[in-house]
PDB file of C-alpha atoms and ligand atoms in Angstrom:
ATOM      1  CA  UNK E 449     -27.181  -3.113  -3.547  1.00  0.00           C
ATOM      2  CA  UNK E 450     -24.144  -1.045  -4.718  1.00  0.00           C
ATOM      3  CA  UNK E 451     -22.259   1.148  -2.341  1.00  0.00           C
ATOM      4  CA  UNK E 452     -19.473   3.071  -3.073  1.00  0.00           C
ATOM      5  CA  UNK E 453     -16.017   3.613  -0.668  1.00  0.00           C
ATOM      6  CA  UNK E 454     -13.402   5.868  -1.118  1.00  0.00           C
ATOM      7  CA  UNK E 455     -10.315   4.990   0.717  1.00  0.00           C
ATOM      8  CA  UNK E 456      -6.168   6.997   0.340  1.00  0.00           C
ATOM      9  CA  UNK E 457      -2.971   5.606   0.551  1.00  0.00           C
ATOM     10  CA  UNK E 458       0.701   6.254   0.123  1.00  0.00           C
ATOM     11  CA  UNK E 459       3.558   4.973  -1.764  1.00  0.00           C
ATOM     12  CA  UNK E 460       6.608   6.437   0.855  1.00  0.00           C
ATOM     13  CA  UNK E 461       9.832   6.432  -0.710  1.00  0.00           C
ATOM     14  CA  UNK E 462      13.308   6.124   1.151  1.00  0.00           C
ATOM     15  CA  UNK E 463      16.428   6.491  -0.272  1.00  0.00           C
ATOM     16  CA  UNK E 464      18.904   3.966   1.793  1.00  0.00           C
ATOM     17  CA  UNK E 465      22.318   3.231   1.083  1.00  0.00           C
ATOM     18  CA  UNK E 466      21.924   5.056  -2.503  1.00  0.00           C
ATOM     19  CA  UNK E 467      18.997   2.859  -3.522  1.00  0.00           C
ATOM     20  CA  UNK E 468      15.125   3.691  -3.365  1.00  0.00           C
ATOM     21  CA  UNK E 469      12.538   1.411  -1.262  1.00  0.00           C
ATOM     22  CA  UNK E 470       8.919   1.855  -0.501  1.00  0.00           C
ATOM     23  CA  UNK E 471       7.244   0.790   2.202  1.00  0.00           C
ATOM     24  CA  UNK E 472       4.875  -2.207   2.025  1.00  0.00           C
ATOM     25  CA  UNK E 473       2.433  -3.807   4.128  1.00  0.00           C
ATOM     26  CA  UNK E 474       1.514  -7.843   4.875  1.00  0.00           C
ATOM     27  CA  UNK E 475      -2.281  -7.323   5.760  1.00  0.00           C
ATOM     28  CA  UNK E 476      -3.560  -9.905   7.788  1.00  0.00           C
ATOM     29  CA  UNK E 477      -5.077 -11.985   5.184  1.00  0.00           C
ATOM     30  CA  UNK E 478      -4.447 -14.711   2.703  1.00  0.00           C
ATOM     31  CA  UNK E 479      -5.122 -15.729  -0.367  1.00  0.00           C
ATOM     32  CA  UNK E 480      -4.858 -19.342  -2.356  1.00  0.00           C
ATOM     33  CA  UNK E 481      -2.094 -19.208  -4.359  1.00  0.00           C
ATOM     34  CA  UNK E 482      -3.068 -20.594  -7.804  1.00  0.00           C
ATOM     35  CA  UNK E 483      -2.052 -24.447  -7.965  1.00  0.00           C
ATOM     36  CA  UNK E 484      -2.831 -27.149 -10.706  1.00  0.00           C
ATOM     37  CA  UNK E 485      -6.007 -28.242 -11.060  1.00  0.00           C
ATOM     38  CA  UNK E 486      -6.270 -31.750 -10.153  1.00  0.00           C
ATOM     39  CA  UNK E 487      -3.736 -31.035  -7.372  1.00  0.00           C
ATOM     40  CA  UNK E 488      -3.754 -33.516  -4.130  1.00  0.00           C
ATOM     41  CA  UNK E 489      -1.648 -30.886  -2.480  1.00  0.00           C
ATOM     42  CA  UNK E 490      -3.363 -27.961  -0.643  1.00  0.00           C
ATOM     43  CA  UNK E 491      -3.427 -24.572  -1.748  1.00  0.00           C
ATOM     44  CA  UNK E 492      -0.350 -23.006  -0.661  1.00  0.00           C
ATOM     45  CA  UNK E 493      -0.960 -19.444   1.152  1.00  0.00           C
ATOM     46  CA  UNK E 494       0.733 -16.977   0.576  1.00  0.00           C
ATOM     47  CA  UNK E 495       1.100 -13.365   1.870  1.00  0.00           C
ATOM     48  CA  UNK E 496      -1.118 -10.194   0.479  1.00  0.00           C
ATOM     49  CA  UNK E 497       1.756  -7.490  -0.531  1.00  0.00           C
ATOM     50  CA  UNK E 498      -0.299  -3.999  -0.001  1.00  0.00           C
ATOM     51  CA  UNK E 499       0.962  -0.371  -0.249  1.00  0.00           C
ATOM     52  CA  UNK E 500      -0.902   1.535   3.103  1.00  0.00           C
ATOM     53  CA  UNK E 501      -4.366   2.915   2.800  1.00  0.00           C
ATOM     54  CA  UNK E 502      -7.385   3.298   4.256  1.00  0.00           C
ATOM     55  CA  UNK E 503     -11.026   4.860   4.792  1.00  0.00           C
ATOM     56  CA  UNK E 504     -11.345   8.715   4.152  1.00  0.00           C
ATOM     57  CA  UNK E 505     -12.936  10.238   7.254  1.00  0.00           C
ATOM     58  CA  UNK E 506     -15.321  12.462   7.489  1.00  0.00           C
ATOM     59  CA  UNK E 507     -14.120  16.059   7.086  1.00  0.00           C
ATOM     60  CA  UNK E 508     -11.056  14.658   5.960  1.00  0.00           C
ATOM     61  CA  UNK E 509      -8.579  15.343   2.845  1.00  0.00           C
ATOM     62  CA  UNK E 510      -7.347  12.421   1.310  1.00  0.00           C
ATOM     63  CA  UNK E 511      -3.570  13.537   0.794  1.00  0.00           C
ATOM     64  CA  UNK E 512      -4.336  14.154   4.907  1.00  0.00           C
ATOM     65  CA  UNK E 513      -5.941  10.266   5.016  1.00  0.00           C
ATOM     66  CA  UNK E 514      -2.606   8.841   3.225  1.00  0.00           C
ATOM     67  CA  UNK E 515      -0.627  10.352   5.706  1.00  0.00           C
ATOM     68  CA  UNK E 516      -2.577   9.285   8.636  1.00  0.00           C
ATOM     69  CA  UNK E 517      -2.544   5.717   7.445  1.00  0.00           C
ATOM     70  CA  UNK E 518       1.062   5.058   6.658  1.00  0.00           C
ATOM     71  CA  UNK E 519       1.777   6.937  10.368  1.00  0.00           C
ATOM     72  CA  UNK E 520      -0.628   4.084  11.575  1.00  0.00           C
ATOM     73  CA  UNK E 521      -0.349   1.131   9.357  1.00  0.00           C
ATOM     74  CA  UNK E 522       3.974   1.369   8.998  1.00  0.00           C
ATOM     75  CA  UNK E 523       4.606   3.527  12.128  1.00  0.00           C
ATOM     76  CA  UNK E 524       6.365   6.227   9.806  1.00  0.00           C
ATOM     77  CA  UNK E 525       6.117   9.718   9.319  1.00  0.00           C
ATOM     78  CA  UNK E 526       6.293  11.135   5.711  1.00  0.00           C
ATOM     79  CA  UNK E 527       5.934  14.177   3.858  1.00  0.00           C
ATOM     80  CA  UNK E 528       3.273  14.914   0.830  1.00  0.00           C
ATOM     81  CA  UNK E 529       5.103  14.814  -2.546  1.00  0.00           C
ATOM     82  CA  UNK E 530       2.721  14.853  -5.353  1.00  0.00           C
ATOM     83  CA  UNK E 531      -0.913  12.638  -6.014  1.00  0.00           C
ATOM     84  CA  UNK E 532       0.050   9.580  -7.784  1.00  0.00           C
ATOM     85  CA  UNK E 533      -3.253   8.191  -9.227  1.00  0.00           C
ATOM     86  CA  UNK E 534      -6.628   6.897  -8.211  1.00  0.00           C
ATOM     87  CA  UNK E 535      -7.166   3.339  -8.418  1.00  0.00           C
ATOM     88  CA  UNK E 536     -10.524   1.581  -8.481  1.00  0.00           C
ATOM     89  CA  UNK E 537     -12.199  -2.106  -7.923  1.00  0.00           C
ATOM     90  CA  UNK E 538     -15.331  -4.157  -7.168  1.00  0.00           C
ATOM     91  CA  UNK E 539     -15.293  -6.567  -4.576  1.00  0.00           C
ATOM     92  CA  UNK E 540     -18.287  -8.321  -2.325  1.00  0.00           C
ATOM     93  CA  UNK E 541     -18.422  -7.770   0.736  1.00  0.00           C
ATOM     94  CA  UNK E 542     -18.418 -10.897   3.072  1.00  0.00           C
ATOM     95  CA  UNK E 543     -19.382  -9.578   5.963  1.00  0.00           C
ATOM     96  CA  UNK E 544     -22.926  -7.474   6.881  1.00  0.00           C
ATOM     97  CA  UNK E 545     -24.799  -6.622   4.153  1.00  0.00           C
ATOM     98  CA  UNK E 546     -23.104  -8.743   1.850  1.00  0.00           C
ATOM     99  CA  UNK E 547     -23.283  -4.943  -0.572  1.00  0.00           C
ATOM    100  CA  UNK E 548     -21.301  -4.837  -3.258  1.00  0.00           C
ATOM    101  CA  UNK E 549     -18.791  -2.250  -3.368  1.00  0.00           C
ATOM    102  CA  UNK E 550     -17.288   0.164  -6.034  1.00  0.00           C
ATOM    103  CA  UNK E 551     -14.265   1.307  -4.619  1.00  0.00           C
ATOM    104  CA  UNK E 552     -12.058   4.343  -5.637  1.00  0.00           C
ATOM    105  CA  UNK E 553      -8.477   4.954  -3.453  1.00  0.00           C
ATOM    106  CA  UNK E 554      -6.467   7.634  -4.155  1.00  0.00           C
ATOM    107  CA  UNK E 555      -2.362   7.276  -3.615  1.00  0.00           C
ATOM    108  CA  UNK E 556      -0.128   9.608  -3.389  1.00  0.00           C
ATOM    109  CA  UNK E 557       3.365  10.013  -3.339  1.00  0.00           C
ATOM    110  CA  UNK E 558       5.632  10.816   0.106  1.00  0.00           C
ATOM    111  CA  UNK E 559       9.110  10.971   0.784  1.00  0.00           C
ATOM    112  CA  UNK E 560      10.177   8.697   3.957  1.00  0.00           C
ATOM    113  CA  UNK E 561      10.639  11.499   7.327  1.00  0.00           C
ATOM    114  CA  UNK E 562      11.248   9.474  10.649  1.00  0.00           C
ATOM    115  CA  UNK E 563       9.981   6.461  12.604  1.00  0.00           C
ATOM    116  CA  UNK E 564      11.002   3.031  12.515  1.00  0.00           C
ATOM    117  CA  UNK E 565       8.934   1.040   9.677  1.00  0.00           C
ATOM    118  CA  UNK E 566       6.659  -1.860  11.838  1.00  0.00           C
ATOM    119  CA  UNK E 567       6.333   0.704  14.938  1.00  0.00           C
ATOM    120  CA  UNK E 568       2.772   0.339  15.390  1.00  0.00           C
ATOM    121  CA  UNK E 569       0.001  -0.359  18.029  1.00  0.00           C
ATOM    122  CA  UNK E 570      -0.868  -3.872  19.032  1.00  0.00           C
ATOM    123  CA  UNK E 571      -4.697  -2.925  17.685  1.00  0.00           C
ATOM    124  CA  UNK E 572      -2.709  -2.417  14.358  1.00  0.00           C
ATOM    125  CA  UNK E 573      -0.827  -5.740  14.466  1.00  0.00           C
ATOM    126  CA  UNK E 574      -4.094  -7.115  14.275  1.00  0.00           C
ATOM    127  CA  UNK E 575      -4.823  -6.189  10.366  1.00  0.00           C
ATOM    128  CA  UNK E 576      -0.762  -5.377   9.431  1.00  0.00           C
ATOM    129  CA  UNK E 577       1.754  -8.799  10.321  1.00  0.00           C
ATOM    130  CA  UNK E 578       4.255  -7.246   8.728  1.00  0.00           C
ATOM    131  CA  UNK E 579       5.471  -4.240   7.004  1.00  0.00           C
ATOM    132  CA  UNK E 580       8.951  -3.821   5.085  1.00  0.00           C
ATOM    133  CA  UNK E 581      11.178  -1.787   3.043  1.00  0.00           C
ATOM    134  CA  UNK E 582      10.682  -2.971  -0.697  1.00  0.00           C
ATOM    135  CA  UNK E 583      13.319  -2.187  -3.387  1.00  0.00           C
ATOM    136  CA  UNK E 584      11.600   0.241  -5.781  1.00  0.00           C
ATOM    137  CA  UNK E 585      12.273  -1.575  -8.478  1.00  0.00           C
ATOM    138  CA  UNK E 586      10.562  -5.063  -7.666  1.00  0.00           C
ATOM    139  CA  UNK E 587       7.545  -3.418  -6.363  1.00  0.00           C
ATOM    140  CA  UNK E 588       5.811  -4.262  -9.789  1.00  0.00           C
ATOM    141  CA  UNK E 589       6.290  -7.398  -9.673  1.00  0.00           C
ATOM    142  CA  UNK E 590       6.261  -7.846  -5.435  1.00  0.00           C
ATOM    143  CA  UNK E 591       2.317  -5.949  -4.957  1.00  0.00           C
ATOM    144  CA  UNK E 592      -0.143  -8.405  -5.143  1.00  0.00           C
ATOM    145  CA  UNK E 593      -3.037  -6.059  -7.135  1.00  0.00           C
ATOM    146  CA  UNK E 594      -2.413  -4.987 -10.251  1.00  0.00           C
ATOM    147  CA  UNK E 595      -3.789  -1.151  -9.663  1.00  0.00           C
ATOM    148  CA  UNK E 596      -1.180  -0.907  -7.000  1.00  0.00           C
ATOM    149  CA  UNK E 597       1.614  -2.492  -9.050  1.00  0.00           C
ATOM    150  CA  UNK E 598       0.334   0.297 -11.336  1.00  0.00           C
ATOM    151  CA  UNK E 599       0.513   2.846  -9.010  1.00  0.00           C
ATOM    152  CA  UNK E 600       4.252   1.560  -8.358  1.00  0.00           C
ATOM    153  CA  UNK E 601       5.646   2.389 -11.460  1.00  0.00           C
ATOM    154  CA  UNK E 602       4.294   5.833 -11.209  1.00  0.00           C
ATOM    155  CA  UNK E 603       6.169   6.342  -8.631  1.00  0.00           C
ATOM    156  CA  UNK E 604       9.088   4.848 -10.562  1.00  0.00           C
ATOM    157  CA  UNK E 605       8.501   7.413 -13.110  1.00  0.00           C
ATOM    158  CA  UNK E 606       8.040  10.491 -11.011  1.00  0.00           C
ATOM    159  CA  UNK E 607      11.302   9.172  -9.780  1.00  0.00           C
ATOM    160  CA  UNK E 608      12.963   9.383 -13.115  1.00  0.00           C
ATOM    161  CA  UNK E 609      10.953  13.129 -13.693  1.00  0.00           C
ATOM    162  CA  UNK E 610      12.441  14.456 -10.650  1.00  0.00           C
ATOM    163  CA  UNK E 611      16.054  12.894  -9.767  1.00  0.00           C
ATOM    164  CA  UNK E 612      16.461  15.916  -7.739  1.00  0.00           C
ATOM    165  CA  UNK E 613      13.794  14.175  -5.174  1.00  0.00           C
ATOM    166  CA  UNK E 614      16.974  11.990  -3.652  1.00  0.00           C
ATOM    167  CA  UNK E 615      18.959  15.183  -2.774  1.00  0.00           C
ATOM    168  CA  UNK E 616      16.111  15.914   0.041  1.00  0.00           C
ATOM    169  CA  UNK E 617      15.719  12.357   1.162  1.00  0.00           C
ATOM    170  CA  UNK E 618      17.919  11.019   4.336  1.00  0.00           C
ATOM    171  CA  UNK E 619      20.566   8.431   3.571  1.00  0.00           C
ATOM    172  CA  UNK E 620      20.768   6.155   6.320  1.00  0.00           C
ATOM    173  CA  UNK E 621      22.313   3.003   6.589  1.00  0.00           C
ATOM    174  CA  UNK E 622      20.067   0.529   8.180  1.00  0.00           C
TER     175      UNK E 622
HETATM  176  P1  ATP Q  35      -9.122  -0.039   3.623  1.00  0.00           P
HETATM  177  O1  ATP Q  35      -7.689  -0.496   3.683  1.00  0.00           O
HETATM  178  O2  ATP Q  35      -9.371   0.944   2.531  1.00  0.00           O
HETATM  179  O3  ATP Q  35      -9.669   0.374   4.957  1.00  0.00           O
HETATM  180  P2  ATP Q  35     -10.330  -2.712   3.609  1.00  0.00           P
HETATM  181  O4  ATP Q  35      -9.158  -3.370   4.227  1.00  0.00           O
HETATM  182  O5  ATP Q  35     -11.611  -2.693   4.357  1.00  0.00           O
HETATM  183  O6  ATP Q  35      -9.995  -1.269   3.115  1.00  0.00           O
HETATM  184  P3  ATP Q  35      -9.830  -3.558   0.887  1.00  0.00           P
HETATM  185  O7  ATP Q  35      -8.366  -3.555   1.118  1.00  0.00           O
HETATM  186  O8  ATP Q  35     -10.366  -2.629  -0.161  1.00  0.00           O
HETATM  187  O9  ATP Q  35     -10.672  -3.361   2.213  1.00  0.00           O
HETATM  188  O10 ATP Q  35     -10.250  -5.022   0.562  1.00  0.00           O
HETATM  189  C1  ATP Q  35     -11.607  -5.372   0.248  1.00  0.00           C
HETATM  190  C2  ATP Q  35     -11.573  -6.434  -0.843  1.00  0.00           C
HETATM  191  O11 ATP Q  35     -11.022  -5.871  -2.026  1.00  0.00           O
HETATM  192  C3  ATP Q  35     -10.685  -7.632  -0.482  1.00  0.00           C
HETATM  193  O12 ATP Q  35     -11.304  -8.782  -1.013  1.00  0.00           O
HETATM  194  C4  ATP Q  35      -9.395  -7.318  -1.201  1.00  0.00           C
HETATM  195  O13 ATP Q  35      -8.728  -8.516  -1.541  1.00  0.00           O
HETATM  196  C5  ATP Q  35      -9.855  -6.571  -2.432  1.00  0.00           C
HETATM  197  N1  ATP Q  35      -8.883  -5.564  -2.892  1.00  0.00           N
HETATM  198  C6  ATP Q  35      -8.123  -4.739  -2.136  1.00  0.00           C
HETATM  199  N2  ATP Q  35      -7.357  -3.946  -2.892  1.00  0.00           N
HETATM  200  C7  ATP Q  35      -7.628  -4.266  -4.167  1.00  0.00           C
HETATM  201  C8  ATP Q  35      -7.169  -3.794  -5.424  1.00  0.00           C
HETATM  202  N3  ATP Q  35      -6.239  -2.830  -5.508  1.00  0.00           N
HETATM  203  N4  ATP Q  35      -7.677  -4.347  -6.532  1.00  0.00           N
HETATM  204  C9  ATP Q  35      -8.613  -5.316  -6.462  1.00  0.00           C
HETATM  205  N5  ATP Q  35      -9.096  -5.816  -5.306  1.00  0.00           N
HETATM  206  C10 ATP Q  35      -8.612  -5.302  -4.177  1.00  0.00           C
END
């Protein structure tokens, strides 16, 4: 069985101190990190790096969905630049119905508002540990899926497009 799920997300963009960040999320989850074969030593775990996203609801825009889930996943508020790109993957599900999925998620670009980044519920701490401020520019190396790393340097480049983007943004120090 094939299902399909269509999920949004954001890339939110602060300008701090003069430099650009973006806000990324620790999901609750690990992965093996690759060791040698042969190795005695166990696999080493390491954190999931994950730009915000989540399920489309019903009745719901994506650009709307984005915004929703970086208010819920980060605990900030942001404002709708531009649509970045859509991103898709396969994965099996390991839970249920064992379907597998064909997944599309669509990310757009915001500019950082208010709220304190890691302001979220305890239900949310559940699926995010962690959530930081990124510098923009090791974002493609930092994400740990390549459409997202992808997605990244869009952002990077709408950057470059539109330097006047920074003049709107709030400076703070912290
Ligand atoms: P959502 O955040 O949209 O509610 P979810 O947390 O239920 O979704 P995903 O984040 O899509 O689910 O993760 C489902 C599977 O897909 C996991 O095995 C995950 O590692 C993998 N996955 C997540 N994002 C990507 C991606 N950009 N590219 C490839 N695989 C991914």
């Amino acid at each position: 069985m094939l299902v399909r799920e269509f999920s949004a997300g954001g890339v939110v963009l602060r300008k701090m101190r003069g430099r650009w960040f973006l806000a990324v999320i620790e999901p609750h989850m690990t992965r093996p990190k690759k060791t040698p074969k042969r190795s005695n030593r166990p696999p080493k775990q390491t954190a999931l790096v994950a730009l915000p996203k989540g399920a489309i609801d019903k009745g719901e825009k994506p650009e709307q969905t984005a915004l929703r889930e970086v208010s819920e996943e980060t605990g900030v508020q942001a404002n709708l630049v531009t649509k970045l790109a859509d991103i898709k993957y396969y994965y099996v599900r390991n839970w249920g119905d064992g379907a597998r999925v064909f997944k599309i998620v669509s990310f757009y670009l915001l500019l950082y508002r208010s709220g304190r980044l890691g302001n979220i519920s305890p239900e949310m701490r559940i699926e995010v540990q962690n959530a930081y401020w990124l510098p923009l520019e090791d974002a493609s190396n930092a994400l740990s899926y390549a459409g997202e790393r992808e997605v990244a340097k869009g952002a990077l480049q709408y950057l470059k497009a539109h330097p006047e983007l920074g003049d709107h943004a709030t400076d703070t120090t912290h």
